Coordinates of C-alpha atoms and ligand atoms in Angstrom, one line a residue:
X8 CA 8.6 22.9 17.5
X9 CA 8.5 21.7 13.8
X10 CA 5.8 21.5 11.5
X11 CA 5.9 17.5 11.8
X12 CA 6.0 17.8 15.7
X13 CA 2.9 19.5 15.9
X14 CA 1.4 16.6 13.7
X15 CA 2.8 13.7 15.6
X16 CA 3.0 13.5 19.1
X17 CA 5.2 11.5 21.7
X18 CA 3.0 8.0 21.3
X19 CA 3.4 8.2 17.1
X20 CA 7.5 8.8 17.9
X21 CA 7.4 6.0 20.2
X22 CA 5.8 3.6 17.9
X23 CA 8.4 4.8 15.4
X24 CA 11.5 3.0 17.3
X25 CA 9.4 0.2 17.6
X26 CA 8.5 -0.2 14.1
X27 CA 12.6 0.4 13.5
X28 CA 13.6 -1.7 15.8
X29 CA 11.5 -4.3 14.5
X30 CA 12.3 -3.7 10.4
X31 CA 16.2 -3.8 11.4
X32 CA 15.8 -6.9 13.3
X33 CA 13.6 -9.3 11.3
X34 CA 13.1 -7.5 7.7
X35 CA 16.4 -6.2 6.7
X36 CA 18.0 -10.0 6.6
X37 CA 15.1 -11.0 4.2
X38 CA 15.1 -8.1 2.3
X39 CA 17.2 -9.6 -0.4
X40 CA 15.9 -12.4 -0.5
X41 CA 12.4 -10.9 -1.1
X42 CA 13.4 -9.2 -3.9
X43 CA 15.5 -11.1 -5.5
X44 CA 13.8 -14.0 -5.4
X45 CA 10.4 -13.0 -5.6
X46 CA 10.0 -14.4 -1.9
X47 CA 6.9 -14.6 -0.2
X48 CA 7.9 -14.2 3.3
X49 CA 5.3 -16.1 5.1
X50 CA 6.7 -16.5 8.4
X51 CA 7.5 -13.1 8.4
X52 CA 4.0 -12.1 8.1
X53 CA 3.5 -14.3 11.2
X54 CA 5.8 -12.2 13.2
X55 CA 4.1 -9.2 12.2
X56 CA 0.9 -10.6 13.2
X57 CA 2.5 -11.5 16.9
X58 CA 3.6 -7.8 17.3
X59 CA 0.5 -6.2 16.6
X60 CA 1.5 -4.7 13.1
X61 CA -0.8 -6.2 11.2
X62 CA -4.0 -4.8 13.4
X63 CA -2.5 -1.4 14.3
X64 CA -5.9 0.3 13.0
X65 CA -8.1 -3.0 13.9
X66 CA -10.2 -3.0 16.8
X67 CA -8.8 -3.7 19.8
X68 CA -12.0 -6.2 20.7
X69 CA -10.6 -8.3 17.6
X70 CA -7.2 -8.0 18.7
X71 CA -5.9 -5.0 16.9
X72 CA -4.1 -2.1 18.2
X73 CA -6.9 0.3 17.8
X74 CA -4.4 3.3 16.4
X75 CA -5.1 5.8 14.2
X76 CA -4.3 6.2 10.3
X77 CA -0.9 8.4 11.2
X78 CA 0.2 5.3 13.9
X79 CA 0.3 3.0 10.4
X80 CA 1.9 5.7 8.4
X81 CA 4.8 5.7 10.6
X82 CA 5.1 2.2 10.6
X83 CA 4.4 2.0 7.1
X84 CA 7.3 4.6 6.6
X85 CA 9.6 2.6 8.5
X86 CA 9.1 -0.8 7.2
X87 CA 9.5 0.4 3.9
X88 CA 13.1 2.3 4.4
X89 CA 14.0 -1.5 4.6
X90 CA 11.7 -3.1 2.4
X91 CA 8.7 -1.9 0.5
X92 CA 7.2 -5.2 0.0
X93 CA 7.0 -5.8 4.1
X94 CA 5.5 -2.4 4.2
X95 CA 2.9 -3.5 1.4
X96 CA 2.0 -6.2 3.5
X97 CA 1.6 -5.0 6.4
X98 CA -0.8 -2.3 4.0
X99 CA -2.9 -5.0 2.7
X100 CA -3.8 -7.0 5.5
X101 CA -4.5 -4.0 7.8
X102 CA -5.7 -1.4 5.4
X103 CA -7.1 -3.5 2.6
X104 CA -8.9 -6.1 4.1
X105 CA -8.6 -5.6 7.7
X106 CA -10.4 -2.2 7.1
X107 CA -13.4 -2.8 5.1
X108 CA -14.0 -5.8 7.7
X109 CA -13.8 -3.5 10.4
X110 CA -15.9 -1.0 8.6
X111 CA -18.7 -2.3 6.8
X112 CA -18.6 -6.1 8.0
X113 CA -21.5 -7.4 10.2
X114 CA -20.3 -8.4 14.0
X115 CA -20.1 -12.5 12.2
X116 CA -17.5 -11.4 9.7
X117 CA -15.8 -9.3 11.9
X118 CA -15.7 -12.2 14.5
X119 CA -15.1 -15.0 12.1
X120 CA -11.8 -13.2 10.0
X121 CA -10.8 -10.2 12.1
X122 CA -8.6 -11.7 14.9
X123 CA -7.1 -13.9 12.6
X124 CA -6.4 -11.6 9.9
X125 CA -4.4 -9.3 12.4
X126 CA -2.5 -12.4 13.8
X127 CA -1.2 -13.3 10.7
X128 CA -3.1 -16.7 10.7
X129 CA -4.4 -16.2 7.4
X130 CA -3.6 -14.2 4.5
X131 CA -6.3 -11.7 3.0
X132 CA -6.2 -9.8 -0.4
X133 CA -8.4 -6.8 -2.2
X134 CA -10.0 -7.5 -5.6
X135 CA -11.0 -5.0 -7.4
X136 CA -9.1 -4.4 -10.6
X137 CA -9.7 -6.2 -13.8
X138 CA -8.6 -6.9 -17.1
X139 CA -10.8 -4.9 -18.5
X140 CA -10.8 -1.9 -15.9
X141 CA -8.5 -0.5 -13.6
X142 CA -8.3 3.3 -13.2
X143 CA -12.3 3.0 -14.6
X144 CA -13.0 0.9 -11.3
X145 CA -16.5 1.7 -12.0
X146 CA -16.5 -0.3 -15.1
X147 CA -15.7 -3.8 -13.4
X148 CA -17.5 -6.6 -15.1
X149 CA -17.3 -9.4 -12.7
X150 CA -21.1 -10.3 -12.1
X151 CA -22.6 -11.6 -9.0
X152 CA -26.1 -12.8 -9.8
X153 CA -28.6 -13.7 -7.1
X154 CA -29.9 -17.1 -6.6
X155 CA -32.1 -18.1 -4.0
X156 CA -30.0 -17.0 -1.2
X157 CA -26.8 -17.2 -2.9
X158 CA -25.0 -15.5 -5.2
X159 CA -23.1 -17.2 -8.3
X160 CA -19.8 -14.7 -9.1
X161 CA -18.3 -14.8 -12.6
X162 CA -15.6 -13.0 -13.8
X163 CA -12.0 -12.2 -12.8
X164 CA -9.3 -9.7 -11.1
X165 CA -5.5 -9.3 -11.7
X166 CA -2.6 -7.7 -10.0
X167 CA -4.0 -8.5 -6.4
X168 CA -1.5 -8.0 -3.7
X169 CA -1.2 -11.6 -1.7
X170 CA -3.6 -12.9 -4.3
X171 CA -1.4 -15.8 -4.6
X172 CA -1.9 -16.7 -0.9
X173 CA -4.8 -15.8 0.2
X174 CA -7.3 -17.0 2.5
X175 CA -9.7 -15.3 2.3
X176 CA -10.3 -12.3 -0.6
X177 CA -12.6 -8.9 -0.9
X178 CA -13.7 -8.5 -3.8
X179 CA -16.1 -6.3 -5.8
X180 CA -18.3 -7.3 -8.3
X181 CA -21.4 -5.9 -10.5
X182 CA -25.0 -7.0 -9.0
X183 CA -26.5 -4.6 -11.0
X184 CA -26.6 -3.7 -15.0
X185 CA -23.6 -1.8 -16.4
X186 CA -25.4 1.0 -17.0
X187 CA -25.7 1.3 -13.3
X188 CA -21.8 2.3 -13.2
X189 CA -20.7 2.5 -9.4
X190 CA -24.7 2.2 -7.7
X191 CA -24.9 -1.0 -9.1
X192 CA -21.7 -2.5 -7.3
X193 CA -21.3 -4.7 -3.9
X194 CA -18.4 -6.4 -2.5
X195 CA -18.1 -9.7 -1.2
X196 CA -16.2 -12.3 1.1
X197 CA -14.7 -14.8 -0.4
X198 CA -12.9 -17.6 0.8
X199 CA -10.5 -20.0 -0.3
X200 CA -10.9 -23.8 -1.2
X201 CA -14.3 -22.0 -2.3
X202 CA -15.9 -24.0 -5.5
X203 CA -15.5 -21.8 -8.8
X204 CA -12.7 -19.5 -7.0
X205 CA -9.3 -19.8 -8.3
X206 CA -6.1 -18.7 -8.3
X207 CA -4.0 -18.3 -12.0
X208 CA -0.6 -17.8 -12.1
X209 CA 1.8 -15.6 -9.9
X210 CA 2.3 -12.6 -11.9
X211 CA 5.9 -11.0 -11.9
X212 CA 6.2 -7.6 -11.3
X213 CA 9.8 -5.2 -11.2
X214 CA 8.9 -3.7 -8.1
X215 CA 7.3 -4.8 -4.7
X216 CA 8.1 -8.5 -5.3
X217 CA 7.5 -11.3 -3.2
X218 CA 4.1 -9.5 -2.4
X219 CA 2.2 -12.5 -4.3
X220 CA 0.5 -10.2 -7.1
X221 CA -2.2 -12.8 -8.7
X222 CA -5.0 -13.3 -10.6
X223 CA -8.4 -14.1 -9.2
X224 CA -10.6 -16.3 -11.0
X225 CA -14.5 -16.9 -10.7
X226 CA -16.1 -19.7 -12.5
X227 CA -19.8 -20.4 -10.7
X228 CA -18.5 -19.6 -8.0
X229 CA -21.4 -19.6 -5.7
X230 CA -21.1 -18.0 -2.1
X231 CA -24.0 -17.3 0.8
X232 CA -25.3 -13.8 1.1
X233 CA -23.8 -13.8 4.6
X234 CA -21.0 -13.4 2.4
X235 CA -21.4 -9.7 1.0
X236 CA -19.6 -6.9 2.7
X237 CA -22.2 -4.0 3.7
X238 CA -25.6 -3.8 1.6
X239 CA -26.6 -4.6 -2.1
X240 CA -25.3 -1.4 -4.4
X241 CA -22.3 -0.4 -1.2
X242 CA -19.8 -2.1 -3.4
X243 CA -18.1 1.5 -4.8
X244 CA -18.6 3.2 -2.1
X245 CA -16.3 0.5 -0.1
X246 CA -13.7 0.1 -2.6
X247 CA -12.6 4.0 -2.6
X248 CA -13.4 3.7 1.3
X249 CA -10.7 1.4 1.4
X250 CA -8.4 3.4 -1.0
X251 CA -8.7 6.4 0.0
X252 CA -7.2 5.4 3.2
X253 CA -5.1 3.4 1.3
X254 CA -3.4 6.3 -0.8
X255 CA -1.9 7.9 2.6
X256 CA -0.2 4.4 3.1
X257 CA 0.8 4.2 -0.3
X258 CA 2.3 7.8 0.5
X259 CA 4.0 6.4 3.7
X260 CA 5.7 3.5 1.8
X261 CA 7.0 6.4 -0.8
X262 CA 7.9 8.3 2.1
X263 CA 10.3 5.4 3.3
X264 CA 12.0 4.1 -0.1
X265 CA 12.5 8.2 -0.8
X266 CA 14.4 8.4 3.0
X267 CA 16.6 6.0 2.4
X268 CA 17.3 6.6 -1.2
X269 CA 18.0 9.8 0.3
X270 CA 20.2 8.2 3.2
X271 CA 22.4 6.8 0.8
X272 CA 23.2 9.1 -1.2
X273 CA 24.4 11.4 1.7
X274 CA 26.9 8.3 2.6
X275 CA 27.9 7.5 -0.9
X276 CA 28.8 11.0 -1.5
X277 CA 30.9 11.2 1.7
X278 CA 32.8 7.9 0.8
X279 CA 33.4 8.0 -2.5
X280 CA 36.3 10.5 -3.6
X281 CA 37.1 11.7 -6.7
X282 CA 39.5 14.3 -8.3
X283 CA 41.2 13.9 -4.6
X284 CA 38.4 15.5 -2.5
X285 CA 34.9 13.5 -1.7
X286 CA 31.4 13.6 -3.9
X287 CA 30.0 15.4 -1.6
X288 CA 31.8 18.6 -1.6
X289 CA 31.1 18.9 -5.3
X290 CA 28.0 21.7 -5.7
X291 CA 26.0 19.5 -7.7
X292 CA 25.9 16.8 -6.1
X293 CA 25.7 18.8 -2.8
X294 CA 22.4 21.3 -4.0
X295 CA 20.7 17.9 -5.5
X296 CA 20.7 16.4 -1.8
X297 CA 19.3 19.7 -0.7
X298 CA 16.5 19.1 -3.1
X299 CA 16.3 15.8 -2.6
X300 CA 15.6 16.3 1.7
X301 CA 13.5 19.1 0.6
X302 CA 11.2 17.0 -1.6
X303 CA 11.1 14.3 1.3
X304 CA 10.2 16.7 3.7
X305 CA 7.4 18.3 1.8
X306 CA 6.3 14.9 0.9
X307 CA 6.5 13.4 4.7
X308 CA 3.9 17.0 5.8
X309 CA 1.4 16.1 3.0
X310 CA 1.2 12.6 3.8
X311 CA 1.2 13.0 8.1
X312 CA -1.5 16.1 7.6
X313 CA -3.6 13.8 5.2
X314 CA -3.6 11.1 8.2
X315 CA -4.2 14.0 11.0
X316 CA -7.1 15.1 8.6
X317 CA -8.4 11.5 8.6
X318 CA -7.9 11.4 12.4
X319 CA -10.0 14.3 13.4
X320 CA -12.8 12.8 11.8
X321 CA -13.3 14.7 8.6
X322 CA -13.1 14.7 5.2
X323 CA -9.8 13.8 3.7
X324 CA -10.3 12.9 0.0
X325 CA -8.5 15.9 -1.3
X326 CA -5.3 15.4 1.3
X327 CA -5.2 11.7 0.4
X328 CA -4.8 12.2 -3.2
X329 CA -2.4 15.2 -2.9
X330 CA 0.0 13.1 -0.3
X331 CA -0.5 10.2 -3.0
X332 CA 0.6 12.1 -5.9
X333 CA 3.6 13.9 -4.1
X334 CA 5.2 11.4 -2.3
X335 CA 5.2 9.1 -4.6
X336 CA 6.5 10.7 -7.4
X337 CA 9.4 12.0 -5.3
X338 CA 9.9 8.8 -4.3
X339 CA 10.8 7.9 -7.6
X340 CA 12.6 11.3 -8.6
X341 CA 14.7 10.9 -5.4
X342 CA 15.6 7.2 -6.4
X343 CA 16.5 7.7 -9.9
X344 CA 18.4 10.4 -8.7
X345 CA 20.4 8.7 -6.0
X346 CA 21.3 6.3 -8.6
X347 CA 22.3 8.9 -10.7
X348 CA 25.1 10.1 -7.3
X349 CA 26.2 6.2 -7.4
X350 CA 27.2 6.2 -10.4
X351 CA 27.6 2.5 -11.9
X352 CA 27.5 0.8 -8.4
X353 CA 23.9 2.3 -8.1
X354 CA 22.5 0.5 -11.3
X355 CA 24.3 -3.0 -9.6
X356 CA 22.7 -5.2 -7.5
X357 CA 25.8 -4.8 -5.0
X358 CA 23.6 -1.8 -3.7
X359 CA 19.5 -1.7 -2.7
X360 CA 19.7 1.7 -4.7
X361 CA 18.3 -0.2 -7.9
X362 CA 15.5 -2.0 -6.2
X363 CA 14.4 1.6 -4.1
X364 CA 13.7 2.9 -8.3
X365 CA 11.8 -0.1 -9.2
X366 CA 9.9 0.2 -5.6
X367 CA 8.9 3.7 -6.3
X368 CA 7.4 3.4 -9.6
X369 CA 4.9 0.4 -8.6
X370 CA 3.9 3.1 -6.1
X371 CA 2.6 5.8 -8.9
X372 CA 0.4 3.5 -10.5
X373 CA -1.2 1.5 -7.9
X374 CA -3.9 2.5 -5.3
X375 CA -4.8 4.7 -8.5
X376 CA -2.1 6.2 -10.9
X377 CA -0.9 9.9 -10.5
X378 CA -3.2 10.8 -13.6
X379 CA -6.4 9.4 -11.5
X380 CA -4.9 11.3 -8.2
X381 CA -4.7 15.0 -10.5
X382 CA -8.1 13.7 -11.9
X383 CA -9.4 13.3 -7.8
X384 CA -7.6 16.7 -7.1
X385 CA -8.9 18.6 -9.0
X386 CA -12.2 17.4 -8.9
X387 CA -12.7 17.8 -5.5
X388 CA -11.0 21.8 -5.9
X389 CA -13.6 22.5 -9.1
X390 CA -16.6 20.5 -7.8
X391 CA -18.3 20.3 -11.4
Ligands
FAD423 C1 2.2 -4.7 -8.1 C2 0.8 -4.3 -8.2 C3 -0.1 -4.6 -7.1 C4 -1.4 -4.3 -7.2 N1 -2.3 -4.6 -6.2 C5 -3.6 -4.5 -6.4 C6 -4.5 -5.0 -5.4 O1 -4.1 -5.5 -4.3 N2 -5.9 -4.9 -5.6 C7 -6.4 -4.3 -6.8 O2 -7.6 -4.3 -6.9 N3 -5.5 -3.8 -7.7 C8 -4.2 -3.9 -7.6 N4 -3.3 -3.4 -8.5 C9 -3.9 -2.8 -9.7 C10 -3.6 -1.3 -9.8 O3 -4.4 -0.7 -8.8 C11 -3.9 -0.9 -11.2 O4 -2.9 -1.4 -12.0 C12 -4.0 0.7 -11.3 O5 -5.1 1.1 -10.7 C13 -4.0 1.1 -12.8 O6 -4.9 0.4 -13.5 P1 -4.5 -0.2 -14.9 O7 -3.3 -1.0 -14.7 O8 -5.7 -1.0 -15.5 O9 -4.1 1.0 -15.9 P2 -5.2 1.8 -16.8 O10 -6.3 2.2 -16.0 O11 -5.4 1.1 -18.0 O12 -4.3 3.1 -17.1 C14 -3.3 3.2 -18.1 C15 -2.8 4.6 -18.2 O13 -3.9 5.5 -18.5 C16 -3.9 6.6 -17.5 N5 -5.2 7.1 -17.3 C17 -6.3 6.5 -16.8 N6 -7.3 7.3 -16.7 C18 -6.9 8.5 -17.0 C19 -7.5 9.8 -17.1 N7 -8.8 10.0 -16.7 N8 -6.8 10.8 -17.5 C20 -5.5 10.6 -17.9 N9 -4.9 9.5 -17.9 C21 -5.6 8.4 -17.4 C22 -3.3 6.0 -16.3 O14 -2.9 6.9 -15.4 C23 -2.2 5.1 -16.8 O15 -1.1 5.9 -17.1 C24 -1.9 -3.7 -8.4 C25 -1.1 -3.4 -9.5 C26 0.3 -3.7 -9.4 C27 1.2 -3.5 -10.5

């Protein structure tokens, strides 16, 4: 029995042709189109929503599948073999927003945007980056002042995933002063067709597009205090909640556009001849496969043990951050290397082989760059 077996049993293998069978069937056709066309694939979001995917850690009273974090890095992993940006969605509506609802919300928010969340019936996003502060998420200057029962929000968020399309939007904001740093944050609900909330402009990105990355705008935008998510001063505490699971996703969706970057390579190498014998008898190219599985594999034990860590229950900070940081950078090292075995054809849009490199490096910086990820690391190893 391998390493991996002993991490994920029968039911996680099982999901795994599912998820296969699925991304074959109805992503792979749009995958182009996605990409190329920055192509919001709504309907497809639909279908994800009818078979479960977008609930596979929800609830199952809210309609989710109730599954643990690995059962959504497999899928994650497969999904994103064919398409990142499917995977990413799937990642934001179940891990994002579908989590912190599940989490911290009250049983009225959970009723109210759970089942429809995981149907695909509306689109949800996760604000918390800012002009003004990304990797220093404590330093967000959106203010939520209380009035009366209300609270009027003010400020703004960019590069939110689905931003552009959402329904309904968790966001963080500052109740307290800024000296208060992260005790004196607290998330909120927020919905659309809200007064004061906006959206601005689609923002293009190389990599993961058609994922609807946007900018969030609050003018006076006054919401009930049945709005916030968890108590007054919870608002950090959520947010890395929410990302810390979110990092062994993002590791899953490396996991995937490193596997088939992989994948393709071995084929090329076999088809393409030169000097009257294939690529892939040539040493080089042969020994830079073998590092290239190699990578993938250590990559795909990080990530499934940072999930069976999450799993049992405990503490998984560390493991997260780790997976994060590995996969993800092999994701791009195997990428730029696979383009590097195709040769022109890889850097044409003939091939996906381009689009897996420009994938792979969205994945270092968001969810927290590889810099924050050594910063978490080692933080949690020297505990000063
Ligand atoms: C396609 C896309 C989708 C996104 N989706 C979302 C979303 O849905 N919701 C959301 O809230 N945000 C989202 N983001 C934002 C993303 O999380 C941030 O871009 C990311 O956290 C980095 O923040 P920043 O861009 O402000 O970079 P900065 O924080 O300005 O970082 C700039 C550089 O400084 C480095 N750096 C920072 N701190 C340190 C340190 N202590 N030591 C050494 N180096 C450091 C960083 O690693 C980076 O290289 C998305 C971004 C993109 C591009």
């Amino acid at each position: 029995m391998t390493s991996l077996e002993i991490l994920l049993k029968p039911e996680h293998e099982e999901l795994r042709k599912w998820a296969k069978d699925f991304a074959a069937r109805e992503v792979a056709p749009l995958a182009e189109d996605i990409d190329r066309n920055d192509y919001y694939p709504r309907e497809l979001v639909r279908k994800m929503g009818e078979y479960g995917l977008l609930g596979i850690n929800a609830p199952t009273e809210y309609g989710g599948l109730g599954l643990d974090l690995l059962s959504s890095v497999v899928v994650g992993e497969e999904l994103a073999k064919v398409s990142l940006s499917a995977g990413l969605l799937i990642g934001v509506q179940n891990g994002l927003v579908g989590y912190p609802l599940a989490h911290f919300g009250t049983p009225e928010q959970k009723e109210k945007f759970l089942p429809r969340l995981v149907k695909g019936e509306i689109i949800g996003c996760y604000g918390l980056t800012e002009p003004g502060a990304g990797s220093d998420a404590a330093n967000i200057q959106t203010k939520a002042e209380k009035v009366g029962d209300s609270y009027k929000i003010n400020g703004s968020k960019i590069w939110i995933s689905q931003g552009f399309y959402a329904d309904v939007a968790v966001i963080f904001t500052r109740t307290g002063t800024v000296e208060d740093k992260a005790a004196g944050m607290s998330a909120f609900i927020v919905e659309k067709g809200t007064k004061g909330f906006d959206v601005g402009g689609k923002l293009e990105v190389m990599g993961v597009r058609g994922t609807g990355t946007a900018e969030l705008v609050f003018s006076d935008c006054v919401v009930p205090s049945t709005n916030m998510l968890g108590s007054p001063g919870d608002g950090f505490l959520i947010a890395m909640a929410v990302l810390n699971q979110g990092r062994v996703g993002a590791a899953a969706g490396a996991i995937g556009v490193a596997e088939a970057a992989l994948e393709a390579s071995v084929s090329y190498s076999k088809k393409r001849a030169l000097f009257n014998r294939p690529l892939s008898k040539l040493e080089a190219i042969r020994f830079l496969i073998a590092e290239m599985a190699t990578r993938v594999e250590a990559a795909k034990l990080l990530t499934y043990h940072a999930a069976y860590v999450s799993d049992k229950g405990e503490d998984f900070i560390k493991e997260a951050s780790m997976a994060k940081l590995f996969a993800t950078e092999t994701a791009v090292w195997a990428s730029e290397r696979a383009i590097q075995i195709h040769g022109g054809i890889g850097l044409s849009k003939q091939l996906p082989v381009e689009r897996y490199l420009r994938d792979a490096k969205v994945l270092d910086i968001i969810e927290g760059t590889s810099e924050v990820q050594k910063w978490i690391i080692s933080r949690e190893l020297i505990r000063d």
